[in-house]
Amino acid sequence: MRGTIQIHEVFAGSLEGNPLQDPSTRTTPVYLPPDYANGQGRFPVVYFLHGFTGSGVQWLNASAFTANVPQRLDALIAAGTVPPCIGVFIDGFTALGGSQWINSEGIGRYRDYVARDIVNWVDRTFRTLPRGASRGLVGKSSGGYGALVVSRYHPDIFSHIAVHSADAGFEYCYLHELPQAAGPLLKAGGVEPWYREFRQRVAATKMKGEDHAVINMIAMAAAYSPKKSEPMGLELPIDINNGRLKIDVWNRWLVHDPVRFVPKQVDIYKRLKSLFIDCGTRDEFNLRWGTRLLAEEFRAANLDFVHEEFEDGHMGVNYRFERSLAYLVPRLERV
């Protein structure tokens, strides 16, 4: 790698006193391009949002025979495919596995954390170009969802977004998992006893195959349907005793579905200077269809955007960041 990685501990006031008592100081890797140390110039910044159960330092994970995302960004710069930029890998892990990067009474103010705390810290700490036209926001899975949500509220802070395999089309990506999660919760006696046993077991061993659907539903409920009077401060959209869908709760989830909110606020996305979306044709969470529905809305609104599909699934597709970064980074303003 020609550039350098720095690891910083970043305090986020937005996360202080969060309901899950997760830390308000987060470990944040920052990629600095080779040119950074040799001059006084300023650089655009790309911010990265990880998926569910991910973390900031997870972006640095090494895998056999392939490169991680910072290495891919570095290689693109070295090859001259993209101009130099700073990369910031934000940590949004929570006690439930993730935050969806939204402000939630059940999890905390993670959208504020991204748009306010992290951006302000980066602009104070590094030689950046402190304006939206010089900032990109890139995410995968729940991080792709986060890019859609954060830019929805802060299009002037992040003018360029790339959305990989985002949670969208909730009937397709979440609904089928609800009965899968209800069984283990019923057997455990509810959300709280299941979660206690889960945390003890995974600390001692590892997650089981059936755990993902359960912890995913709990985390999504904390994000989309928080309710302080309910166990763990969240309301499930399914009755675990009989499998009946709770329509009122499920409708609260649907309010947060990009397939629902993008058409209502498409004029906000028209303010973006770059928009890239993609998904694999074999995505295991059925996210291809939500992505296609979003593309239809953007196309109907005459947005200038890129929509791509690729022959692969949801996992192990870091190579797709090369495509989005090659599109997005050259479009960041540099003066």
Short mmCIF file of C-alpha atoms in Angstrom, two decimals:
data_model
loop_
_atom_site.label_atom_id
_atom_site.label_comp_id
_atom_site.label_asym_id
_atom_site.label_seq_id
_atom_site.Cartn_x
_atom_site.Cartn_y
_atom_site.Cartn_z
CA MET A 1 0.00 0.00 0.00
CA ARG A 2 1.38 3.40 -0.99
CA GLY A 3 -0.94 5.42 1.22
CA THR A 4 -1.19 5.05 4.98
CA ILE A 5 -3.80 3.90 7.48
CA GLN A 6 -4.18 5.75 10.76
CA ILE A 7 -6.33 4.46 13.61
CA HIS A 8 -8.07 7.14 15.67
CA GLU A 9 -10.32 7.13 18.72
CA VAL A 10 -13.12 9.56 17.95
CA PHE A 11 -15.52 10.92 20.57
CA ALA A 12 -19.11 11.30 19.36
CA GLY A 13 -21.33 13.51 21.48
CA SER A 14 -24.39 12.30 19.57
CA LEU A 15 -23.91 8.81 21.02
CA GLU A 16 -23.59 9.86 24.65
CA GLY A 17 -26.28 8.28 26.82
CA ASN A 18 -27.55 6.01 24.03
CA PRO A 19 -30.20 3.45 25.09
CA LEU A 20 -27.92 0.44 24.56
CA GLN A 21 -25.05 1.98 26.53
CA ASP A 22 -22.74 1.51 23.58
CA PRO A 23 -19.47 3.48 23.66
CA SER A 24 -19.50 7.09 22.50
CA THR A 25 -15.82 6.89 21.55
CA ARG A 26 -15.26 4.86 18.40
CA THR A 27 -12.22 3.34 16.74
CA THR A 28 -12.04 4.91 13.30
CA PRO A 29 -9.55 3.94 10.58
CA VAL A 30 -8.59 6.73 8.18
CA TYR A 31 -6.88 6.20 4.84
CA LEU A 32 -4.50 8.98 3.72
CA PRO A 33 -3.31 8.95 0.11
CA PRO A 34 0.42 9.07 -0.76
CA ASP A 35 0.28 12.78 -1.64
CA TYR A 36 -1.07 13.74 1.77
CA ALA A 37 2.23 13.65 3.68
CA ASN A 38 4.22 15.45 0.98
CA GLY A 39 2.42 18.76 0.70
CA GLN A 40 -0.12 21.20 2.03
CA GLY A 41 -2.95 20.54 -0.39
CA ARG A 42 -6.50 19.71 0.63
CA PHE A 43 -8.37 16.57 -0.32
CA PRO A 44 -11.94 15.38 -0.85
CA VAL A 45 -13.18 12.71 1.54
CA VAL A 46 -15.07 9.46 1.03
CA TYR A 47 -16.91 8.13 4.09
CA PHE A 48 -17.68 4.42 4.32
CA LEU A 49 -20.64 2.83 6.15
CA HIS A 50 -20.41 -0.89 6.97
CA GLY A 51 -23.21 -3.43 6.99
CA PHE A 52 -25.04 -5.17 9.83
CA THR A 53 -22.66 -6.74 12.42
CA GLY A 54 -19.75 -4.84 10.85
CA SER A 55 -17.41 -2.30 12.44
CA GLY A 56 -14.94 0.39 11.45
CA VAL A 57 -11.85 -1.77 11.84
CA GLN A 58 -13.48 -4.63 9.96
CA TRP A 59 -12.76 -2.74 6.74
CA LEU A 60 -9.09 -3.57 7.38
CA ASN A 61 -9.62 -7.34 7.50
CA ALA A 62 -7.27 -9.31 5.29
CA SER A 63 -8.56 -12.23 3.21
CA ALA A 64 -6.60 -14.78 1.26
CA PHE A 65 -5.97 -13.88 -2.38
CA THR A 66 -8.07 -10.71 -2.36
CA ALA A 67 -7.80 -7.09 -1.25
CA ASN A 68 -9.82 -5.20 1.34
CA VAL A 69 -11.53 -1.92 0.48
CA PRO A 70 -8.74 0.44 1.69
CA GLN A 71 -6.27 -1.56 -0.41
CA ARG A 72 -8.59 -1.33 -3.41
CA LEU A 73 -8.92 2.43 -2.97
CA ASP A 74 -5.14 2.73 -2.70
CA ALA A 75 -4.66 0.68 -5.88
CA LEU A 76 -7.15 2.84 -7.80
CA ILE A 77 -5.22 5.96 -6.77
CA ALA A 78 -1.85 4.38 -7.60
CA ALA A 79 -3.11 3.39 -11.04
CA GLY A 80 -4.42 6.89 -11.74
CA THR A 81 -7.96 5.57 -12.09
CA VAL A 82 -9.16 7.99 -9.42
CA PRO A 83 -7.51 11.12 -8.00
CA PRO A 84 -6.22 11.07 -4.41
CA CYS A 85 -8.77 11.29 -1.63
CA ILE A 86 -9.09 10.60 2.09
CA GLY A 87 -11.10 7.56 3.20
CA VAL A 88 -12.88 7.43 6.57
CA PHE A 89 -14.27 4.11 7.84
CA ILE A 90 -16.98 4.90 10.37
CA ASP A 91 -17.85 2.51 13.20
CA GLY A 92 -21.57 1.95 13.78
CA PHE A 93 -21.55 -1.36 15.65
CA THR A 94 -24.04 -1.68 18.52
CA ALA A 95 -24.97 -4.22 21.17
CA LEU A 96 -27.62 -5.46 18.72
CA GLY A 97 -25.22 -5.69 15.78
CA GLY A 98 -25.97 -2.40 14.05
CA SER A 99 -27.84 0.88 13.97
CA GLN A 100 -29.13 1.21 10.39
CA TRP A 101 -27.36 4.60 10.65
CA ILE A 102 -30.60 6.30 11.70
CA ASN A 103 -31.69 8.31 14.73
CA SER A 104 -33.71 5.90 16.85
CA GLU A 105 -35.07 6.03 20.39
CA GLY A 106 -34.19 2.35 20.68
CA ILE A 107 -30.56 2.55 19.54
CA GLY A 108 -29.22 6.10 19.49
CA ARG A 109 -28.56 9.05 17.17
CA TYR A 110 -26.35 7.41 14.56
CA ARG A 111 -27.37 9.66 11.69
CA ASP A 112 -26.28 12.68 13.74
CA TYR A 113 -23.09 10.82 14.62
CA VAL A 114 -22.22 10.47 10.92
CA ALA A 115 -23.36 13.85 9.62
CA ARG A 116 -22.25 15.95 12.58
CA ASP A 117 -19.66 14.31 14.83
CA ILE A 118 -17.59 12.40 12.30
CA VAL A 119 -17.66 15.03 9.56
CA ASN A 120 -16.74 17.82 11.97
CA TRP A 121 -13.92 15.75 13.47
CA VAL A 122 -12.50 14.89 10.05
CA ASP A 123 -12.60 18.52 8.91
CA ARG A 124 -10.84 19.65 12.10
CA THR A 125 -8.21 16.92 11.99
CA PHE A 126 -7.24 16.60 8.32
CA ARG A 127 -6.67 18.84 5.32
CA THR A 128 -10.08 18.40 3.75
CA LEU A 129 -12.27 20.39 1.40
CA PRO A 130 -15.07 21.03 3.91
CA ARG A 131 -18.13 21.10 1.69
CA GLY A 132 -20.69 18.62 0.44
CA ALA A 133 -19.51 18.71 -3.16
CA SER A 134 -16.18 17.29 -1.99
CA ARG A 135 -17.67 14.53 0.18
CA GLY A 136 -18.81 11.06 -0.82
CA LEU A 137 -20.80 8.55 1.25
CA VAL A 138 -20.48 4.89 0.31
CA GLY A 139 -22.18 1.93 2.00
CA LYS A 140 -22.96 -1.75 1.60
CA SER A 141 -26.10 -3.56 2.82
CA SER A 142 -27.23 -1.74 5.98
CA GLY A 143 -24.51 0.75 5.10
CA GLY A 144 -26.07 1.26 1.68
CA TYR A 145 -29.36 1.84 3.45
CA GLY A 146 -27.53 4.32 5.67
CA ALA A 147 -26.22 6.21 2.64
CA LEU A 148 -29.80 6.63 1.39
CA VAL A 149 -31.03 7.74 4.83
CA VAL A 150 -28.19 10.14 5.65
CA SER A 151 -28.30 11.81 2.23
CA ARG A 152 -32.09 12.08 2.54
CA TYR A 153 -31.64 14.38 5.52
CA HIS A 154 -28.24 15.87 4.68
CA PRO A 155 -27.86 16.28 0.90
CA ASP A 156 -25.79 19.42 1.46
CA ILE A 157 -23.27 17.53 3.63
CA PHE A 158 -22.87 14.54 1.30
CA SER A 159 -23.40 15.37 -2.37
CA HIS A 160 -22.15 12.06 -3.77
CA ILE A 161 -23.42 8.63 -2.67
CA ALA A 162 -22.86 5.02 -3.66
CA VAL A 163 -25.36 2.42 -2.50
CA HIS A 164 -24.37 -1.25 -2.65
CA SER A 165 -27.03 -3.92 -2.01
CA ALA A 166 -29.05 -1.70 0.31
CA ASP A 167 -31.90 -2.85 2.56
CA ALA A 168 -34.91 -1.90 0.42
CA GLY A 169 -38.21 -3.56 -0.40
CA PHE A 170 -38.91 -4.69 3.14
CA GLU A 171 -41.47 -7.31 2.08
CA TYR A 172 -38.69 -9.11 0.26
CA CYS A 173 -35.71 -8.67 2.57
CA TYR A 174 -37.34 -8.80 6.04
CA LEU A 175 -40.83 -10.29 5.94
CA HIS A 176 -39.78 -13.88 5.24
CA GLU A 177 -37.38 -13.83 8.22
CA LEU A 178 -40.03 -12.88 10.78
CA PRO A 179 -41.46 -16.41 11.26
CA GLN A 180 -37.92 -17.81 11.25
CA ALA A 181 -37.11 -15.53 14.18
CA ALA A 182 -40.37 -16.10 16.03
CA GLY A 183 -39.66 -19.79 16.70
CA PRO A 184 -36.42 -19.34 18.68
CA LEU A 185 -37.94 -16.37 20.56
CA LEU A 186 -40.99 -18.43 21.52
CA LYS A 187 -38.77 -21.31 22.69
CA ALA A 188 -36.62 -18.93 24.78
CA GLY A 189 -39.61 -17.25 26.38
CA GLY A 190 -39.28 -13.85 24.74
CA VAL A 191 -36.83 -11.26 23.49
CA GLU A 192 -34.94 -10.63 26.73
CA PRO A 193 -34.18 -14.24 27.70
CA TRP A 194 -33.23 -15.09 24.13
CA TYR A 195 -30.85 -12.13 23.96
CA ARG A 196 -29.21 -12.96 27.32
CA GLU A 197 -28.56 -16.54 26.23
CA PHE A 198 -27.38 -15.38 22.80
CA ARG A 199 -24.79 -12.99 24.22
CA GLN A 200 -23.45 -15.62 26.63
CA ARG A 201 -23.31 -18.31 23.97
CA VAL A 202 -21.64 -16.30 21.21
CA ALA A 203 -19.08 -14.94 23.67
CA ALA A 204 -18.17 -18.52 24.56
CA THR A 205 -18.50 -20.08 21.10
CA LYS A 206 -20.02 -18.46 18.00
CA MET A 207 -23.30 -17.56 16.30
CA LYS A 208 -25.54 -20.37 15.08
CA GLY A 209 -27.13 -20.40 11.67
CA GLU A 210 -30.57 -19.54 13.04
CA ASP A 211 -29.26 -16.61 15.09
CA HIS A 212 -29.01 -14.15 12.22
CA ALA A 213 -32.75 -13.94 11.57
CA VAL A 214 -33.44 -13.38 15.27
CA ILE A 215 -30.82 -10.76 16.06
CA ASN A 216 -31.56 -9.06 12.75
CA MET A 217 -35.26 -8.75 13.61
CA ILE A 218 -34.48 -7.46 17.09
CA ALA A 219 -32.05 -4.86 15.73
CA MET A 220 -34.45 -3.74 13.01
CA ALA A 221 -37.26 -3.45 15.55
CA ALA A 222 -35.05 -1.28 17.76
CA ALA A 223 -34.41 0.92 14.71
CA TYR A 224 -37.86 1.01 13.12
CA SER A 225 -40.34 0.31 15.92
CA PRO A 226 -38.84 1.35 19.27
CA LYS A 227 -41.22 1.39 22.23
CA LYS A 228 -39.94 2.13 25.71
CA SER A 229 -42.66 0.17 27.50
CA GLU A 230 -41.78 -3.09 25.70
CA PRO A 231 -38.97 -5.53 26.60
CA MET A 232 -35.63 -4.17 25.39
CA GLY A 233 -37.42 -0.99 24.34
CA LEU A 234 -38.69 -2.38 21.04
CA GLU A 235 -41.87 -3.77 19.53
CA LEU A 236 -41.72 -6.79 17.26
CA PRO A 237 -43.85 -6.84 14.09
CA ILE A 238 -44.90 -10.45 14.69
CA ASP A 239 -46.72 -12.16 17.53
CA ILE A 240 -44.29 -14.90 18.53
CA ASN A 241 -47.11 -16.99 20.06
CA ASN A 242 -49.11 -17.50 16.88
CA GLY A 243 -47.08 -15.96 14.05
CA ARG A 244 -49.62 -13.26 13.30
CA LEU A 245 -48.19 -10.19 11.63
CA LYS A 246 -48.82 -7.05 13.69
CA ILE A 247 -49.94 -4.76 10.90
CA ASP A 248 -49.63 -1.56 12.91
CA VAL A 249 -46.02 -2.34 13.84
CA TRP A 250 -45.16 -3.61 10.38
CA ASN A 251 -46.47 -0.35 8.92
CA ARG A 252 -44.06 1.52 11.19
CA TRP A 253 -41.27 -0.48 9.57
CA LEU A 254 -42.52 0.31 6.07
CA VAL A 255 -42.23 4.05 6.72
CA HIS A 256 -38.47 3.45 6.81
CA ASP A 257 -38.37 1.47 3.57
CA PRO A 258 -36.48 3.33 0.81
CA VAL A 259 -38.98 1.96 -1.68
CA ARG A 260 -41.58 4.03 0.22
CA PHE A 261 -39.70 7.17 1.23
CA VAL A 262 -37.64 7.78 -1.91
CA PRO A 263 -40.68 8.42 -4.17
CA LYS A 264 -42.07 10.90 -1.65
CA GLN A 265 -38.79 12.79 -1.37
CA VAL A 266 -37.18 12.22 -4.74
CA ASP A 267 -36.59 15.97 -5.13
CA ILE A 268 -34.04 15.71 -2.33
CA TYR A 269 -32.09 13.08 -4.26
CA LYS A 270 -32.17 15.35 -7.30
CA ARG A 271 -29.87 17.66 -5.34
CA LEU A 272 -27.12 15.03 -5.26
CA LYS A 273 -24.24 15.38 -7.68
CA SER A 274 -23.55 11.64 -7.92
CA LEU A 275 -25.72 8.58 -7.30
CA PHE A 276 -24.58 4.99 -7.87
CA ILE A 277 -26.66 1.93 -6.93
CA ASP A 278 -26.05 -1.76 -7.53
CA CYS A 279 -26.98 -5.23 -6.34
CA GLY A 280 -26.13 -8.82 -7.18
CA THR A 281 -28.54 -10.87 -9.26
CA ARG A 282 -28.24 -13.70 -6.73
CA ASP A 283 -28.49 -11.60 -3.56
CA GLU A 284 -29.49 -13.95 -0.73
CA PHE A 285 -31.64 -11.30 0.96
CA ASN A 286 -33.66 -10.53 -2.19
CA LEU A 287 -32.28 -6.99 -2.31
CA ARG A 288 -32.07 -7.02 -6.10
CA TRP A 289 -35.77 -6.22 -6.33
CA GLY A 290 -35.75 -3.27 -3.95
CA THR A 291 -32.76 -1.88 -5.85
CA ARG A 292 -34.62 -2.24 -9.13
CA LEU A 293 -37.65 -0.46 -7.69
CA LEU A 294 -35.45 2.40 -6.52
CA ALA A 295 -33.86 2.61 -9.96
CA GLU A 296 -37.32 2.89 -11.50
CA GLU A 297 -38.15 5.82 -9.22
CA PHE A 298 -34.89 7.59 -9.97
CA ARG A 299 -35.36 7.02 -13.69
CA ALA A 300 -38.94 8.31 -13.61
CA ALA A 301 -37.69 11.46 -11.86
CA ASN A 302 -35.04 11.98 -14.59
CA LEU A 303 -32.14 11.71 -12.16
CA ASP A 304 -28.63 11.33 -13.51
CA PHE A 305 -27.52 8.09 -11.82
CA VAL A 306 -25.87 4.74 -12.43
CA HIS A 307 -27.66 1.45 -11.75
CA GLU A 308 -25.77 -1.80 -12.21
CA GLU A 309 -26.36 -5.48 -11.52
CA PHE A 310 -23.65 -8.11 -11.29
CA GLU A 311 -23.62 -11.90 -11.27
CA ASP A 312 -23.00 -12.61 -7.59
CA GLY A 313 -24.64 -12.71 -4.17
CA HIS A 314 -24.51 -10.54 -1.06
CA MET A 315 -21.27 -11.72 0.54
CA GLY A 316 -17.65 -11.28 -0.51
CA VAL A 317 -18.30 -8.56 -3.07
CA ASN A 318 -15.76 -5.93 -1.98
CA TYR A 319 -14.59 -5.80 -5.58
CA ARG A 320 -17.76 -3.84 -6.37
CA PHE A 321 -16.35 -0.85 -4.47
CA GLU A 322 -13.80 -0.48 -7.24
CA ARG A 323 -16.66 0.19 -9.64
CA SER A 324 -18.47 2.71 -7.44
CA LEU A 325 -15.29 4.53 -6.40
CA ALA A 326 -14.12 4.76 -10.02
CA TYR A 327 -17.41 6.51 -10.78
CA LEU A 328 -17.75 8.65 -7.67
CA VAL A 329 -14.25 9.84 -6.66
CA PRO A 330 -13.42 11.67 -9.94
CA ARG A 331 -16.68 13.60 -9.51
CA LEU A 332 -15.71 15.02 -6.10
CA GLU A 333 -14.80 18.69 -6.30
CA ARG A 334 -11.10 19.28 -5.68
CA VAL A 335 -10.80 23.08 -5.68
#
